[in-house]
């Protein structure tokens, strides 16, 4: 990786152009007209000699030198009352390489977004383009304290999305990255460099392999660079590629306020919109794809008869492939769903009525529910029809025990090439046809293998990175075309947490860990703490445990999926329908509470009791000084509506029954009515009291949870 080290004069720029009041910047709905006063954008892109926020090398020369000598044009266009588009173009007079940056400026906000494009406008192959960094900036360190880099883990186990705090001392450096190129397994591409009262928030959009690097070679500055980890490409005549998308937010003031500027921006501009409003993530009944049509119809009838409140009937993997008997319920380590990926035809043994899955979706629709169906289009098992008919539409080949388990059968599979226009068009048409014929409302796309090795092995020495670029571009086109053809279709893209993906799709299962039979509820709490810092929309799975309110409330999220019977597990745990003594009234109450809570997750977020300095949020709760000894609490606040929610958790090793939580973002002159989900009475308290002295919360049971709603009444 090559970093374009810039003059230290850039450091003063970052200091002088920070957001003066994050609370004001956090209300984009108040903007009446575009305000072209983003000083950071001017200094870094629009001025005559800008300190550019990206870098590359071309013909063995650095971009900071080259672009000073290339002719430049700037075009500015107002897109709407809030957004202004700036397109800056540099052209190499010798080779006609065109470097184009499309940047977006937002009224009354210091958020900046940009993407870089490179096009060979000449008649011959261009010299080598390499070391492309979509983000390459420096951040000044002016105070004596040690800067902290905040970031979150990826979709792992109990510590999924756990917020990490990494001090960055002089001569220190580290990276966060997506090594596999598919799911965000290791980390998600969001970060915040924080110092005393100021910082720099950033995020990356790229559904592929990305790396974000932090280094502090001197005490005065932190260098930040981000992009693909390897680009070494000679562009053909007329050929164009793009970089990952970058979002950057310099800030000063309070870090929680700064993150709420980000959350509001993500909600408005990086969240799927339906009829002008952010997507409402459904409460789903989770079912295995091998379940027979007759069983599914009985289940739909039963869950609606009991008026649980489900909004979506979810059919996961296992519904497709050659006609064969299959287990109706997922048995971990024994299922065969991965042996038929790529053969997207309905298995007629469990679904013999001739309608495919349409009778199931019709039944769900008749009961007021959506219908979700699982796919994994990026992988195809060798021998499935498409791999035989069009081998040229696939890349590479791997033979492996699936997921590395020697207890699973060997499987040979290839990667479908979304960078191939003909292949992509076929996949668009075939999936779109299934959406229509099977009555699919939610298209779920999973990815259960590492993509990066396939891309890298397919590249030639003079075209390193090209396969991945074309693949990522094609994948985005695929999703966009599905949504264009089916405007009300919800895309559910599993555990890819980048900007480009979350702007198009929800993730109804931020991690697989919570559905495992022995999942610890602290894992769900940790995930909410870590993800809510960066974005407002995410879903999760839940292992339902009857009458376990602590477990259910730990898993509450904007979207939630669970089964009322054991849809997945080990052989002695599965395959039974809901027992006669199942506590339906408790379940109905939990879902009702979730629906009340759901709108608040889109408000401003304040972590009220982040894990203390002697606690590791992602650690084993049985260990000393671990999360099991702590309370956790957070607040979601909607100042425009004058209401909000507090969630608090007393973990099972904690001896303290009461905590006082100082709330944030309220009107000190207002009066708020407070109600607890577990109490019939309400109280009225002033905003000043709640913010200065705090809200007392009592949880008498160890391993207990409280949900408190407040509303401004005067």
Coordinates of C-alpha atoms in Angstrom, one line a residue, residues 184-683:
X184 CA -17.9 -8.2 6.8
X185 CA -16.5 -10.9 9.0
X186 CA -13.5 -9.2 10.6
X187 CA -14.7 -5.5 10.8
X188 CA -17.2 -3.1 9.4
X189 CA -15.8 -0.2 7.4
X190 CA -16.6 2.6 9.8
X191 CA -14.2 4.5 12.1
X192 CA -13.8 7.6 14.3
X193 CA -10.5 9.2 15.2
X194 CA -11.2 11.0 18.5
X195 CA -9.1 13.5 20.4
X196 CA -10.1 16.0 23.1
X197 CA -13.4 17.4 21.8
X198 CA -12.8 16.8 18.1
X199 CA -12.5 13.9 15.6
X200 CA -12.9 12.5 12.1
X201 CA -15.6 10.0 11.3
X202 CA -15.2 7.9 8.1
X203 CA -16.9 5.1 6.3
X204 CA -16.4 3.1 3.1
X205 CA -18.7 1.8 0.5
X206 CA -17.4 -1.3 -1.3
X207 CA -19.1 -4.8 -1.5
X208 CA -15.7 -6.4 -1.9
X209 CA -12.3 -6.6 -0.2
X210 CA -11.3 -3.3 1.5
X211 CA -8.6 -2.1 3.9
X212 CA -8.5 1.0 6.1
X213 CA -5.1 1.9 7.5
X214 CA -4.1 4.2 10.4
X215 CA -0.5 5.3 11.0
X216 CA 1.1 7.9 13.2
X217 CA 4.7 8.4 12.1
X218 CA 5.0 11.7 13.9
X219 CA 3.3 13.0 17.0
X220 CA 1.6 15.8 15.0
X221 CA -0.7 13.8 12.6
X222 CA -2.5 10.5 11.9
X223 CA -2.5 9.4 8.3
X224 CA -5.7 7.6 7.2
X225 CA -5.9 5.7 3.9
X226 CA -8.6 3.3 2.6
X227 CA -9.5 1.4 -0.5
X228 CA -8.8 -1.9 -2.3
X229 CA -5.6 -3.4 -1.0
X230 CA -4.2 -4.0 -4.5
X231 CA -4.7 -2.2 -7.8
X232 CA -2.2 -2.6 -10.6
X233 CA -4.0 -2.1 -13.9
X234 CA -3.3 -1.0 -17.4
X235 CA -6.6 0.3 -18.7
X236 CA -7.6 -0.5 -22.3
X237 CA -8.8 2.3 -24.6
X238 CA -12.3 3.5 -23.5
X239 CA -12.2 1.5 -20.3
X240 CA -13.3 3.0 -17.0
X241 CA -13.1 1.8 -13.4
X242 CA -14.2 3.3 -10.1
X243 CA -12.9 3.4 -6.5
X244 CA -14.9 2.6 -3.4
X245 CA -17.2 5.3 -2.1
X246 CA -16.0 7.4 0.8
X247 CA -17.9 9.3 3.5
X248 CA -16.1 11.7 5.8
X249 CA -17.3 13.8 8.7
X250 CA -14.9 16.1 10.5
X251 CA -16.4 17.1 13.9
X252 CA -15.8 19.0 17.1
X253 CA -17.8 19.0 20.3
X254 CA -19.4 15.9 21.7
X255 CA -18.6 12.5 20.1
X256 CA -22.2 11.2 20.7
X257 CA -23.6 14.3 18.9
X258 CA -21.2 13.7 16.0
X259 CA -22.3 10.1 15.7
X260 CA -25.9 11.2 15.6
X261 CA -25.0 13.5 12.7
X262 CA -23.7 10.4 11.0
X263 CA -26.8 8.3 11.9
X264 CA -29.2 10.9 10.6
X265 CA -27.2 11.1 7.4
X266 CA -27.2 7.4 7.0
X267 CA -31.0 7.2 7.7
X268 CA -31.7 9.8 5.0
X269 CA -29.2 9.0 2.3
X270 CA -27.8 5.5 3.0
X271 CA -31.0 3.6 3.9
X272 CA -33.4 2.0 1.5
X273 CA -36.4 4.3 1.0
X274 CA -40.0 3.2 0.2
X275 CA -42.6 5.7 -0.7
X276 CA -40.3 8.5 0.6
X277 CA -39.7 6.9 4.0
X278 CA -36.9 4.7 5.4
X279 CA -37.6 0.9 5.2
X280 CA -39.6 -0.6 8.0
X281 CA -37.8 -3.8 8.9
X282 CA -40.2 -6.7 9.6
X283 CA -40.7 -9.0 12.5
X284 CA -40.2 -12.4 10.8
X285 CA -41.1 -16.0 11.6
X286 CA -37.9 -17.9 10.7
X287 CA -38.4 -21.2 8.8
X288 CA -36.1 -23.7 7.2
X289 CA -36.3 -24.0 3.4
X290 CA -36.7 -27.8 3.5
X291 CA -40.0 -27.5 5.3
X292 CA -42.8 -29.1 3.3
X293 CA -45.5 -27.0 1.7
X294 CA -48.1 -28.7 3.9
X295 CA -46.1 -28.1 7.0
X296 CA -45.6 -24.4 6.1
X297 CA -49.3 -23.9 5.5
X298 CA -50.1 -25.4 8.9
X299 CA -47.5 -23.2 10.6
X300 CA -48.8 -20.0 8.9
X301 CA -52.3 -20.9 10.1
X302 CA -51.1 -21.6 13.6
X303 CA -49.0 -18.5 14.1
X304 CA -51.7 -16.2 12.8
X305 CA -54.4 -18.0 14.8
X306 CA -52.4 -17.1 17.9
X307 CA -52.1 -13.5 16.8
X308 CA -48.4 -13.3 17.5
X309 CA -48.0 -10.3 15.2
X310 CA -45.5 -11.6 12.6
X311 CA -45.1 -9.5 9.5
X312 CA -43.0 -11.7 7.4
X313 CA -42.8 -15.5 6.7
X314 CA -39.1 -16.4 6.2
X315 CA -38.1 -19.5 4.1
X316 CA -34.4 -20.0 4.5
X317 CA -31.9 -22.3 2.6
X318 CA -32.9 -25.8 1.5
X319 CA -35.9 -25.2 -0.8
X320 CA -34.1 -25.7 -4.1
X321 CA -32.1 -28.2 -6.2
X322 CA -32.8 -31.6 -7.6
X323 CA -36.0 -33.4 -6.5
X324 CA -35.0 -35.3 -3.4
X325 CA -36.3 -35.9 0.2
X326 CA -34.8 -33.4 2.6
X327 CA -35.0 -32.8 6.4
X328 CA -37.8 -30.4 7.2
X329 CA -35.6 -28.7 9.9
X330 CA -32.0 -27.7 9.8
X331 CA -29.7 -30.1 11.6
X332 CA -26.3 -28.4 12.1
X333 CA -23.6 -30.4 10.3
X334 CA -26.1 -32.7 8.6
X335 CA -28.0 -30.5 6.2
X336 CA -27.4 -30.6 2.4
X337 CA -28.4 -27.1 1.4
X338 CA -24.8 -26.1 0.3
X339 CA -24.6 -29.1 -2.1
X340 CA -27.3 -27.6 -4.4
X341 CA -26.4 -23.9 -4.5
X342 CA -26.7 -22.5 -8.0
X343 CA -29.7 -24.7 -8.9
X344 CA -32.5 -22.3 -8.2
X345 CA -35.4 -24.5 -9.0
X346 CA -38.0 -25.6 -6.4
X347 CA -37.4 -29.1 -5.0
X348 CA -40.8 -30.8 -5.9
X349 CA -40.5 -33.6 -3.3
X350 CA -41.3 -31.3 -0.3
X351 CA -43.3 -28.9 -2.6
X352 CA -45.3 -31.3 -4.8
X353 CA -48.5 -29.2 -5.5
X354 CA -47.1 -27.8 -8.8
X355 CA -47.1 -24.1 -7.7
X356 CA -43.5 -24.2 -6.4
X357 CA -43.6 -22.0 -3.3
X358 CA -46.5 -19.8 -4.5
X359 CA -49.1 -21.5 -2.4
X360 CA -46.9 -20.7 0.7
X361 CA -46.4 -17.0 -0.3
X362 CA -50.2 -16.7 -1.1
X363 CA -51.0 -18.0 2.3
X364 CA -48.6 -15.6 3.9
X365 CA -50.0 -12.7 1.9
X366 CA -53.6 -13.7 2.9
X367 CA -52.6 -13.4 6.5
X368 CA -51.0 -10.0 6.0
X369 CA -47.4 -11.2 5.9
X370 CA -44.6 -10.7 3.5
X371 CA -42.7 -13.7 2.1
X372 CA -38.9 -14.0 2.2
X373 CA -36.9 -16.4 0.2
X374 CA -33.2 -17.2 0.6
X375 CA -30.6 -17.3 -2.3
X376 CA -26.9 -17.6 -2.7
X377 CA -26.3 -16.5 -6.3
X378 CA -22.6 -15.9 -6.0
X379 CA -21.8 -19.6 -5.6
X380 CA -22.7 -22.6 -7.7
X381 CA -21.9 -26.2 -7.1
X382 CA -20.1 -27.8 -10.0
X383 CA -22.5 -30.0 -11.9
X384 CA -25.6 -27.8 -11.4
X385 CA -27.2 -27.0 -14.7
X386 CA -25.8 -23.5 -15.2
X387 CA -22.2 -24.6 -14.6
X388 CA -22.6 -27.1 -17.4
X389 CA -24.5 -24.9 -19.8
X390 CA -22.3 -21.7 -19.3
X391 CA -19.0 -22.6 -17.8
X392 CA -17.7 -19.3 -19.1
X393 CA -20.0 -17.5 -16.6
X394 CA -18.0 -18.7 -13.7
X395 CA -14.6 -18.0 -12.1
X396 CA -12.3 -20.5 -10.4
X397 CA -13.0 -23.8 -8.7
X398 CA -12.6 -25.0 -5.1
X399 CA -13.0 -28.4 -3.6
X400 CA -13.4 -28.3 0.2
X401 CA -15.2 -29.6 3.2
X402 CA -17.8 -26.9 3.4
X403 CA -17.1 -24.3 6.1
X404 CA -13.9 -26.2 6.8
X405 CA -15.7 -29.0 8.7
X406 CA -14.5 -32.5 7.9
X407 CA -17.8 -33.8 9.2
X408 CA -19.4 -32.2 6.1
X409 CA -19.3 -33.7 2.6
X410 CA -16.7 -32.5 0.1
X411 CA -18.2 -30.0 -2.3
X412 CA -16.8 -28.5 -5.5
X413 CA -18.0 -25.1 -6.3
X414 CA -17.3 -22.1 -8.6
X415 CA -18.0 -18.3 -8.2
X416 CA -20.6 -16.8 -10.5
X417 CA -19.1 -13.9 -12.4
X418 CA -21.3 -10.8 -11.8
X419 CA -18.7 -8.8 -13.7
X420 CA -19.7 -10.6 -16.9
X421 CA -22.6 -8.6 -18.5
X422 CA -24.2 -11.6 -20.1
X423 CA -24.0 -13.7 -16.9
X424 CA -25.3 -10.8 -14.9
X425 CA -28.3 -10.2 -17.2
X426 CA -29.2 -13.9 -17.0
X427 CA -29.2 -13.7 -13.2
X428 CA -31.2 -10.6 -13.2
X429 CA -33.8 -12.1 -15.5
X430 CA -34.0 -15.5 -13.7
X431 CA -34.2 -14.1 -10.2
X432 CA -36.7 -11.4 -11.3
X433 CA -38.8 -14.2 -12.8
X434 CA -38.7 -16.1 -9.5
X435 CA -39.7 -13.0 -7.6
X436 CA -42.8 -12.7 -9.8
X437 CA -43.8 -16.4 -10.0
X438 CA -43.1 -17.3 -6.3
X439 CA -44.6 -14.1 -4.8
X440 CA -41.3 -13.0 -3.1
X441 CA -41.5 -9.7 -1.1
X442 CA -38.0 -10.0 0.5
X443 CA -35.1 -11.3 -1.6
X444 CA -32.4 -12.6 0.8
X445 CA -28.9 -12.9 -0.5
X446 CA -26.3 -14.9 1.5
X447 CA -22.6 -15.4 0.8
X448 CA -20.9 -18.4 2.5
X449 CA -17.4 -18.4 1.0
X450 CA -14.4 -16.1 0.6
X451 CA -14.6 -14.2 -2.7
X452 CA -11.1 -12.6 -2.7
X453 CA -9.1 -15.8 -3.7
X454 CA -11.3 -16.2 -6.8
X455 CA -10.8 -12.6 -7.9
X456 CA -7.1 -12.7 -7.3
X457 CA -6.4 -15.9 -9.1
X458 CA -8.4 -14.7 -12.1
X459 CA -6.3 -11.5 -12.5
X460 CA -3.4 -11.3 -14.9
X461 CA -0.2 -9.5 -13.8
X462 CA -1.1 -6.4 -15.7
X463 CA -4.7 -6.3 -14.4
X464 CA -4.5 -6.9 -10.7
X465 CA -7.7 -5.8 -9.0
X466 CA -9.7 -5.7 -12.2
X467 CA -11.8 -8.9 -11.6
X468 CA -12.9 -7.6 -8.2
X469 CA -13.7 -4.1 -9.5
X470 CA -15.9 -5.5 -12.3
X471 CA -17.5 -7.9 -9.9
X472 CA -18.4 -5.2 -7.3
X473 CA -19.7 -2.9 -10.0
X474 CA -21.8 -5.8 -11.5
X475 CA -23.2 -6.8 -8.1
X476 CA -24.4 -3.3 -7.4
X477 CA -26.0 -3.2 -10.9
X478 CA -27.7 -6.5 -10.1
X479 CA -29.2 -5.2 -6.9
X480 CA -30.2 -1.9 -8.5
X481 CA -32.0 -3.6 -11.4
X482 CA -33.9 -5.9 -9.1
X483 CA -35.2 -2.9 -7.1
X484 CA -36.0 -1.0 -10.4
X485 CA -38.1 -3.9 -11.7
X486 CA -39.7 -4.5 -8.3
X487 CA -39.9 -1.1 -6.5
X488 CA -41.5 -2.6 -3.3
X489 CA -39.0 -5.4 -3.1
X490 CA -36.9 -5.5 0.1
X491 CA -33.3 -6.6 -0.5
X492 CA -31.9 -8.5 2.5
X493 CA -28.1 -8.7 1.9
X494 CA -26.5 -10.8 4.6
X495 CA -23.8 -9.3 6.8
X496 CA -22.2 -7.0 4.2
X497 CA -21.9 -3.8 6.2
X498 CA -20.5 -1.3 3.7
X499 CA -22.2 2.0 2.6
X500 CA -22.9 0.8 -0.9
X501 CA -24.8 -2.3 0.4
X502 CA -26.7 -0.8 3.3
X503 CA -27.9 2.1 1.1
X504 CA -29.7 -0.6 -1.1
X505 CA -30.5 -3.3 1.4
X506 CA -31.4 -4.3 4.9
X507 CA -29.6 -7.0 6.9
X508 CA -32.2 -9.0 8.8
X509 CA -29.5 -11.1 10.4
X510 CA -26.6 -9.0 11.5
X511 CA -25.0 -12.2 12.9
X512 CA -25.7 -15.9 13.0
X513 CA -24.6 -16.3 16.7
X514 CA -27.9 -15.3 18.4
X515 CA -29.8 -18.2 16.8
X516 CA -27.5 -20.9 18.1
X517 CA -29.1 -22.9 20.9
X518 CA -26.5 -21.8 23.5
X519 CA -26.2 -18.1 22.5
X520 CA -25.6 -15.7 25.4
X521 CA -28.0 -12.7 25.3
X522 CA -25.0 -10.4 26.1
X523 CA -23.9 -11.0 22.5
X524 CA -27.1 -9.4 21.2
X525 CA -26.6 -6.4 23.6
X526 CA -23.0 -6.0 22.5
X527 CA -24.1 -6.0 18.8
X528 CA -26.6 -3.3 19.4
X529 CA -24.1 -1.2 21.3
X530 CA -21.6 -1.5 18.5
X531 CA -23.8 -1.1 15.4
X532 CA -26.1 1.7 16.7
X533 CA -23.0 3.9 17.0
X534 CA -22.7 3.9 13.2
X535 CA -26.1 3.3 11.6
X536 CA -29.8 3.1 12.5
X537 CA -31.1 0.1 10.6
X538 CA -30.2 -3.5 11.2
X539 CA -31.9 -6.7 12.0
X540 CA -31.1 -9.7 14.1
X541 CA -32.0 -13.3 14.8
X542 CA -33.2 -14.6 18.1
X543 CA -33.4 -18.0 19.8
X544 CA -36.8 -17.9 21.5
X545 CA -36.7 -19.1 25.1
X546 CA -40.3 -19.1 26.6
X547 CA -40.9 -16.6 29.4
X548 CA -37.3 -15.4 29.1
X549 CA -37.9 -11.6 28.9
X550 CA -34.3 -10.7 29.4
X551 CA -33.3 -12.8 26.4
X552 CA -36.0 -11.4 24.2
X553 CA -35.3 -7.7 25.1
X554 CA -31.6 -8.3 24.6
X555 CA -32.4 -9.2 21.0
X556 CA -34.9 -6.3 20.3
X557 CA -33.8 -4.4 17.2
X558 CA -35.3 -2.5 14.3
X559 CA -35.9 -5.9 12.6
X560 CA -36.2 -9.3 14.4
X561 CA -36.6 -12.9 13.2
X562 CA -37.3 -15.9 15.3
X563 CA -39.2 -19.2 15.3
X564 CA -41.8 -20.4 17.8
X565 CA -40.3 -23.9 17.4
X566 CA -36.8 -25.2 17.0
X567 CA -36.1 -24.6 13.3
X568 CA -32.4 -25.1 13.7
X569 CA -30.2 -26.9 16.2
X570 CA -28.9 -30.4 17.0
X571 CA -30.8 -33.6 16.3
X572 CA -32.3 -33.9 19.7
X573 CA -33.6 -30.3 19.7
X574 CA -35.4 -29.9 16.4
X575 CA -38.5 -30.8 14.5
X576 CA -41.2 -30.2 17.2
X577 CA -44.0 -27.8 16.8
X578 CA -45.0 -25.4 19.5
X579 CA -45.8 -27.2 22.7
X580 CA -49.3 -27.0 24.2
X581 CA -48.0 -25.1 27.2
X582 CA -46.2 -22.4 25.1
X583 CA -46.8 -19.0 26.8
X584 CA -48.6 -17.3 23.9
X585 CA -49.7 -14.3 26.0
X586 CA -46.1 -13.6 26.9
X587 CA -45.0 -13.9 23.3
X588 CA -47.8 -11.6 22.1
X589 CA -46.7 -9.1 24.8
X590 CA -43.1 -9.2 23.7
X591 CA -43.9 -8.6 20.0
X592 CA -46.3 -5.8 21.0
X593 CA -43.5 -4.2 23.0
X594 CA -41.1 -4.6 20.1
X595 CA -43.5 -2.8 17.7
X596 CA -43.8 0.0 20.2
X597 CA -40.0 0.3 20.5
X598 CA -39.2 -0.1 16.8
X599 CA -39.6 3.5 15.6
X600 CA -37.3 4.8 18.3
X601 CA -34.3 2.9 16.9
X602 CA -34.3 5.4 14.0
X603 CA -33.7 8.3 16.5
X604 CA -30.5 9.7 17.9
X605 CA -28.5 7.2 19.9
X606 CA -26.7 7.7 23.2
X607 CA -24.8 5.0 25.0
X608 CA -25.6 5.7 28.7
X609 CA -23.6 2.9 30.3
X610 CA -20.9 1.9 27.9
X611 CA -18.7 -0.9 29.2
X612 CA -16.4 0.4 31.9
X613 CA -12.7 0.5 31.7
X614 CA -12.3 -2.8 33.6
X615 CA -14.8 -4.6 31.3
X616 CA -14.4 -6.2 27.9
X617 CA -17.7 -6.0 26.1
X618 CA -17.0 -9.0 24.0
X619 CA -15.5 -11.3 26.7
X620 CA -16.9 -14.4 28.4
X621 CA -19.4 -13.2 31.0
X622 CA -18.2 -16.0 33.4
X623 CA -14.7 -14.4 33.7
X624 CA -13.7 -11.8 36.2
X625 CA -13.9 -8.2 35.1
X626 CA -16.0 -9.2 32.1
X627 CA -19.3 -7.9 30.7
X628 CA -21.3 -10.2 33.0
X629 CA -20.6 -8.0 35.9
X630 CA -21.8 -4.8 34.3
X631 CA -25.1 -3.1 33.5
X632 CA -25.6 -2.0 29.9
X633 CA -27.9 0.9 29.0
X634 CA -28.6 3.1 26.0
X635 CA -31.1 5.8 24.9
X636 CA -32.8 6.4 21.5
X637 CA -34.1 9.9 21.3
X638 CA -36.4 11.7 18.8
X639 CA -36.2 15.4 19.5
X640 CA -38.5 16.4 16.7
X641 CA -41.3 14.1 18.1
X642 CA -40.3 14.8 21.7
X643 CA -40.1 11.2 22.7
X644 CA -37.7 8.3 23.0
X645 CA -36.7 5.0 24.7
X646 CA -34.3 3.8 27.3
X647 CA -33.1 0.1 27.4
X648 CA -31.3 -1.1 30.4
X649 CA -29.9 -4.6 31.3
X650 CA -28.7 -5.9 34.7
X651 CA -26.5 -8.8 33.8
X652 CA -26.6 -12.0 35.9
X653 CA -23.4 -11.4 37.9
X654 CA -24.3 -7.9 38.9
X655 CA -25.2 -7.1 42.5
X656 CA -26.5 -3.6 42.0
X657 CA -30.3 -3.4 41.6
X658 CA -30.5 0.4 40.7
X659 CA -28.8 2.7 38.3
X660 CA -29.4 6.3 37.6
X661 CA -29.2 7.2 33.9
X662 CA -28.6 10.8 32.8
X663 CA -30.5 11.2 29.6
X664 CA -29.4 13.2 26.6
X665 CA -31.0 15.4 24.0
X666 CA -34.1 16.5 25.9
X667 CA -35.7 19.9 26.2
X668 CA -34.7 21.1 29.7
X669 CA -37.8 23.3 29.9
X670 CA -40.1 20.5 28.9
X671 CA -42.1 18.0 31.0
X672 CA -41.8 14.3 30.1
X673 CA -44.2 11.5 30.8
X674 CA -42.3 8.3 31.7
X675 CA -43.7 4.8 31.4
X676 CA -42.1 1.4 32.0
X677 CA -43.1 -1.7 30.0
X678 CA -43.3 -3.5 33.4
X679 CA -45.3 -1.0 35.3
X680 CA -48.9 0.3 34.9
X681 CA -48.3 3.7 36.3
X682 CA -46.6 6.7 34.7
X683 CA -44.7 9.6 36.2

